[in-house]
């Protein structure tokens, strides 16, 4: 039973436009949320995170939004660049429990077209 | 600073054989993790070491998998005997504390034929 769902396996956007990647989770005990980016033949690299005490965190072109009541988070990339093309994984953890363990979604393949 | 290094990058073995994957974490990182991604699925937690001690191996699929971290430095993950469903990409990660983010290695792609 998946605890973290990324319902869009893939997303294609035009360079310069906004990319929005979505993630839903089932367990309200999760209180720390992360996005990882993965290029082919490489490991996931940390991109941005947000704690449950916030609803928005911004880092340059990347913004993560958290809606706790809906158990939903999203990653916005503005403007999108061809180098952003990668698989994006949503990951969650419970900082009060097994705070070392990340639970991942299946990932969304983002393609940014020039 | 060198990153997390995994060896080999690819391994193709026959069903029933043994394979050992190696992970060298970032120097000074006490926490080491193994994760696995079976094709098209999510990246799943396998186990967590703090130094040489296994803190949590709840994600290990079965007793054909054995992880060690002698001396608290590098770690090995042995699969014996390998089955077809063991195919996937095995990622290792390390961190200083558990509140910190992980640094992942590039993974070992294991194919069992």
Short mmCIF file of C-alpha atoms in Angstrom, two decimals:
data_model
loop_
_atom_site.label_atom_id
_atom_site.label_comp_id
_atom_site.label_asym_id
_atom_site.label_seq_id
_atom_site.Cartn_x
_atom_site.Cartn_y
_atom_site.Cartn_z
CA UNK A 1 0.00 0.00 0.00
CA UNK A 2 1.62 3.19 -1.20
CA UNK A 3 1.97 5.89 1.39
CA UNK A 4 3.32 8.46 -1.06
CA UNK A 5 1.73 8.86 -4.47
CA UNK A 6 2.97 10.75 -7.47
CA UNK A 7 0.11 10.18 -9.86
CA UNK A 8 1.74 11.67 -12.94
CA UNK A 9 4.44 9.36 -14.28
CA UNK A 10 5.55 12.06 -16.70
CA UNK A 11 5.20 15.76 -17.46
CA UNK A 12 6.31 17.74 -20.48
CA UNK A 13 6.62 21.53 -20.46
CA UNK A 14 8.09 24.23 -22.66
CA UNK A 15 11.25 26.04 -21.65
CA UNK A 16 10.45 29.20 -19.72
CA UNK A 17 7.06 27.98 -18.53
CA UNK A 18 6.11 26.69 -15.09
CA UNK A 19 6.46 23.03 -14.13
CA UNK A 20 4.19 21.78 -11.36
CA UNK A 21 4.84 18.37 -9.87
CA UNK A 22 2.39 16.92 -7.40
CA UNK A 23 2.60 14.49 -4.50
CA UNK A 24 0.00 13.07 -2.11
CA UNK A 25 0.63 11.23 1.13
CA UNK A 26 -1.65 9.17 3.32
CA UNK A 27 -0.22 9.33 6.84
CA UNK A 28 -0.74 12.52 8.85
CA UNK A 29 2.23 11.52 11.04
CA UNK A 30 4.58 12.57 8.23
CA UNK A 31 5.92 15.99 9.09
CA UNK A 32 8.92 16.60 6.87
CA UNK A 33 8.78 16.59 3.11
CA UNK A 34 11.54 16.57 0.52
CA UNK A 35 11.99 16.66 -3.21
CA UNK A 36 14.85 14.86 -4.91
CA UNK A 37 15.96 15.12 -8.50
CA UNK A 38 17.51 12.21 -10.34
CA UNK A 39 19.39 12.15 -13.63
CA UNK A 40 19.94 8.85 -15.47
CA UNK A 41 22.76 6.71 -14.02
CA UNK A 42 23.04 9.00 -11.00
CA UNK A 43 21.69 8.84 -7.49
CA UNK A 44 18.90 11.13 -6.26
CA UNK A 45 20.11 14.57 -5.24
CA UNK A 46 18.35 16.69 -2.65
CA UNK A 47 16.52 19.66 -4.10
CA UNK A 48 14.30 21.33 -1.52
CA UNK A 49 12.38 20.48 1.64
CA UNK A 50 9.64 21.78 3.88
CA UNK A 51 8.61 21.19 7.46
CA UNK A 52 4.97 20.72 8.41
CA UNK A 53 5.04 24.00 10.35
CA UNK A 54 5.31 25.86 7.05
CA UNK A 55 3.15 25.93 3.96
CA UNK A 56 5.71 27.30 1.52
CA UNK A 57 9.45 27.18 1.03
CA UNK A 58 11.28 28.89 -1.80
CA UNK A 59 14.79 28.45 -3.15
CA UNK A 60 15.54 30.30 -6.34
CA UNK A 61 13.45 28.88 -9.16
CA UNK A 62 12.07 26.11 -6.92
CA UNK A 63 9.13 26.48 -4.54
CA UNK A 64 7.48 23.73 -2.53
CA UNK A 65 3.94 24.18 -1.28
CA UNK A 66 2.41 22.08 1.49
CA UNK A 67 -1.32 21.62 2.12
CA UNK A 68 -1.51 19.58 5.32
CA UNK A 69 -5.28 19.30 5.40
CA UNK A 70 -5.26 17.80 1.92
CA UNK A 71 -2.05 15.82 2.58
CA UNK A 72 -0.69 17.25 -0.62
CA UNK A 73 2.50 18.93 -1.66
CA UNK A 74 3.69 20.35 -4.93
CA UNK A 75 6.94 21.51 -6.46
CA UNK A 76 6.89 24.54 -8.74
CA UNK A 77 9.78 25.27 -11.07
CA UNK A 78 9.74 28.72 -12.65
CA UNK A 79 11.04 29.29 -15.23
CA UNK A 80 11.68 25.71 -16.38
CA UNK A 81 14.98 25.04 -18.14
CA UNK A 82 16.06 22.07 -20.31
CA UNK A 83 18.59 21.12 -17.61
CA UNK A 84 15.67 20.53 -15.24
CA UNK A 85 14.71 17.45 -17.27
CA UNK A 86 15.01 14.58 -14.79
CA UNK A 87 12.95 12.29 -12.59
CA UNK A 88 11.61 14.07 -9.51
CA UNK A 89 10.89 12.07 -6.37
CA UNK A 90 8.76 13.22 -3.50
CA UNK A 91 9.90 11.84 -0.13
CA UNK A 92 8.44 12.11 3.35
CA UNK A 93 9.46 11.26 6.87
CA UNK A 94 8.18 11.28 10.43
CA UNK A 95 10.71 13.26 12.42
CA UNK A 96 9.29 11.99 15.68
CA UNK A 97 9.45 8.35 14.82
CA UNK A 98 11.94 6.66 12.54
CA UNK A 99 13.33 10.04 11.58
CA UNK A 100 16.08 8.57 9.43
CA UNK A 101 13.73 6.70 7.11
CA UNK A 102 12.53 8.30 3.88
CA UNK A 103 9.41 7.04 2.13
CA UNK A 104 9.48 7.83 -1.57
CA UNK A 105 6.92 8.13 -4.32
CA UNK A 106 7.44 6.46 -7.70
CA UNK A 107 8.71 9.63 -9.31
CA UNK A 108 7.64 11.93 -12.14
CA UNK A 109 9.73 12.24 -15.29
CA UNK A 110 9.91 15.92 -16.22
CA UNK A 111 10.90 16.85 -19.76
CA UNK A 112 11.54 20.50 -20.51
CA UNK A 113 11.52 21.16 -24.24
CA UNK A 114 13.70 23.94 -25.69
CA UNK B 1 34.87 16.17 -0.46
CA UNK B 2 34.36 12.81 -2.12
CA UNK B 3 30.76 11.72 -2.42
CA UNK B 4 29.18 8.37 -1.68
CA UNK B 5 30.84 5.75 -3.86
CA UNK B 6 29.22 2.51 -4.93
CA UNK B 7 30.81 -0.45 -6.66
CA UNK B 8 30.13 -1.99 -9.08
CA UNK B 9 27.95 0.33 -11.11
CA UNK B 10 26.42 -2.62 -12.94
CA UNK B 11 26.26 -6.33 -12.22
CA UNK B 12 24.65 -9.09 -14.26
CA UNK B 13 24.49 -12.47 -12.57
CA UNK B 14 22.62 -15.71 -13.01
CA UNK B 15 19.85 -16.81 -10.71
CA UNK B 16 21.33 -18.70 -7.78
CA UNK B 17 24.65 -16.89 -7.81
CA UNK B 18 25.99 -14.58 -5.13
CA UNK B 19 26.65 -10.87 -5.54
CA UNK B 20 28.23 -8.39 -3.14
CA UNK B 21 27.65 -4.68 -3.49
CA UNK B 22 29.92 -2.18 -1.82
CA UNK B 23 29.31 1.33 -0.53
CA UNK B 24 31.86 3.85 0.69
CA UNK B 25 30.08 6.67 2.53
CA UNK B 26 31.28 10.23 2.88
CA UNK B 27 34.11 10.33 5.40
CA UNK B 28 32.84 11.15 8.88
CA UNK B 29 29.24 10.16 8.17
CA UNK B 30 28.16 7.77 10.90
CA UNK B 31 24.79 7.05 9.30
CA UNK B 32 24.63 4.77 6.27
CA UNK B 33 21.51 3.63 4.48
CA UNK B 34 20.66 1.14 1.77
CA UNK B 35 17.66 1.66 -0.51
CA UNK B 36 16.43 -0.22 -3.56
CA UNK B 37 14.41 0.74 -6.59
CA UNK B 38 12.78 -2.03 -8.54
CA UNK B 39 11.98 -0.92 -12.09
CA UNK B 40 9.19 1.61 -12.28
CA UNK B 41 8.49 1.52 -8.58
CA UNK B 42 9.34 3.70 -5.64
CA UNK B 43 12.72 3.82 -3.93
CA UNK B 44 12.36 1.66 -0.83
CA UNK B 45 14.28 1.67 2.42
CA UNK B 46 16.25 -1.48 3.20
CA UNK B 47 18.30 -0.72 6.30
CA UNK B 48 20.16 1.82 8.40
CA UNK B 49 23.55 1.63 10.10
CA UNK B 50 24.91 3.90 12.77
CA UNK B 51 28.63 3.30 12.65
CA UNK B 52 28.92 -0.49 12.62
CA UNK B 53 25.56 -1.17 14.26
CA UNK B 54 22.38 -2.04 12.39
CA UNK B 55 19.70 0.29 13.72
CA UNK B 56 16.87 -0.80 11.51
CA UNK B 57 16.79 -3.60 8.94
CA UNK B 58 13.02 -3.73 8.68
CA UNK B 59 13.14 -3.15 4.93
CA UNK B 60 15.34 -6.12 4.07
CA UNK B 61 13.24 -8.37 1.81
CA UNK B 62 14.31 -11.73 3.26
CA UNK B 63 17.24 -13.62 4.73
CA UNK B 64 18.97 -13.91 1.36
CA UNK B 65 20.15 -10.35 1.97
CA UNK B 66 22.98 -9.64 4.38
CA UNK B 67 24.42 -6.20 5.08
CA UNK B 68 27.55 -5.50 7.03
CA UNK B 69 29.55 -2.46 8.02
CA UNK B 70 32.69 -3.70 9.70
CA UNK B 71 34.61 -0.96 11.51
CA UNK B 72 31.93 1.56 10.75
CA UNK B 73 33.43 2.60 7.44
CA UNK B 74 32.35 1.00 4.17
CA UNK B 75 29.37 -1.30 3.91
CA UNK B 76 28.60 -4.38 1.86
CA UNK B 77 25.27 -5.82 0.83
CA UNK B 78 25.36 -9.47 -0.16
CA UNK B 79 22.59 -11.28 -1.97
CA UNK B 80 22.87 -15.06 -1.75
CA UNK B 81 21.40 -16.80 -3.66
CA UNK B 82 20.09 -14.17 -6.06
CA UNK B 83 16.59 -14.47 -7.47
CA UNK B 84 15.05 -12.78 -10.53
CA UNK B 85 12.99 -10.41 -8.37
CA UNK B 86 16.16 -9.02 -6.79
CA UNK B 87 16.86 -7.10 -9.99
CA UNK B 88 16.84 -3.35 -9.50
CA UNK B 89 19.01 -0.41 -8.59
CA UNK B 90 20.54 -0.49 -5.12
CA UNK B 91 21.33 2.92 -3.67
CA UNK B 92 23.50 3.66 -0.71
CA UNK B 93 23.32 6.98 1.14
CA UNK B 94 25.05 8.54 4.10
CA UNK B 95 24.51 11.43 6.50
CA UNK B 96 26.11 13.01 9.55
CA UNK B 97 23.03 12.96 11.74
CA UNK B 98 19.53 11.72 11.09
CA UNK B 99 18.17 15.25 10.93
CA UNK B 100 20.40 16.03 8.02
CA UNK B 101 19.63 15.27 4.42
CA UNK B 102 21.12 12.25 2.77
CA UNK B 103 23.76 12.12 0.09
CA UNK B 104 23.08 9.26 -2.27
CA UNK B 105 25.54 7.29 -4.34
CA UNK B 106 24.99 6.63 -8.03
CA UNK B 107 23.65 3.18 -7.33
CA UNK B 108 24.43 -0.35 -8.46
CA UNK B 109 22.18 -1.72 -11.17
CA UNK B 110 21.74 -5.43 -10.47
CA UNK B 111 20.29 -7.67 -13.14
CA UNK B 112 19.55 -11.29 -12.28
CA UNK B 113 18.98 -13.50 -15.34
#
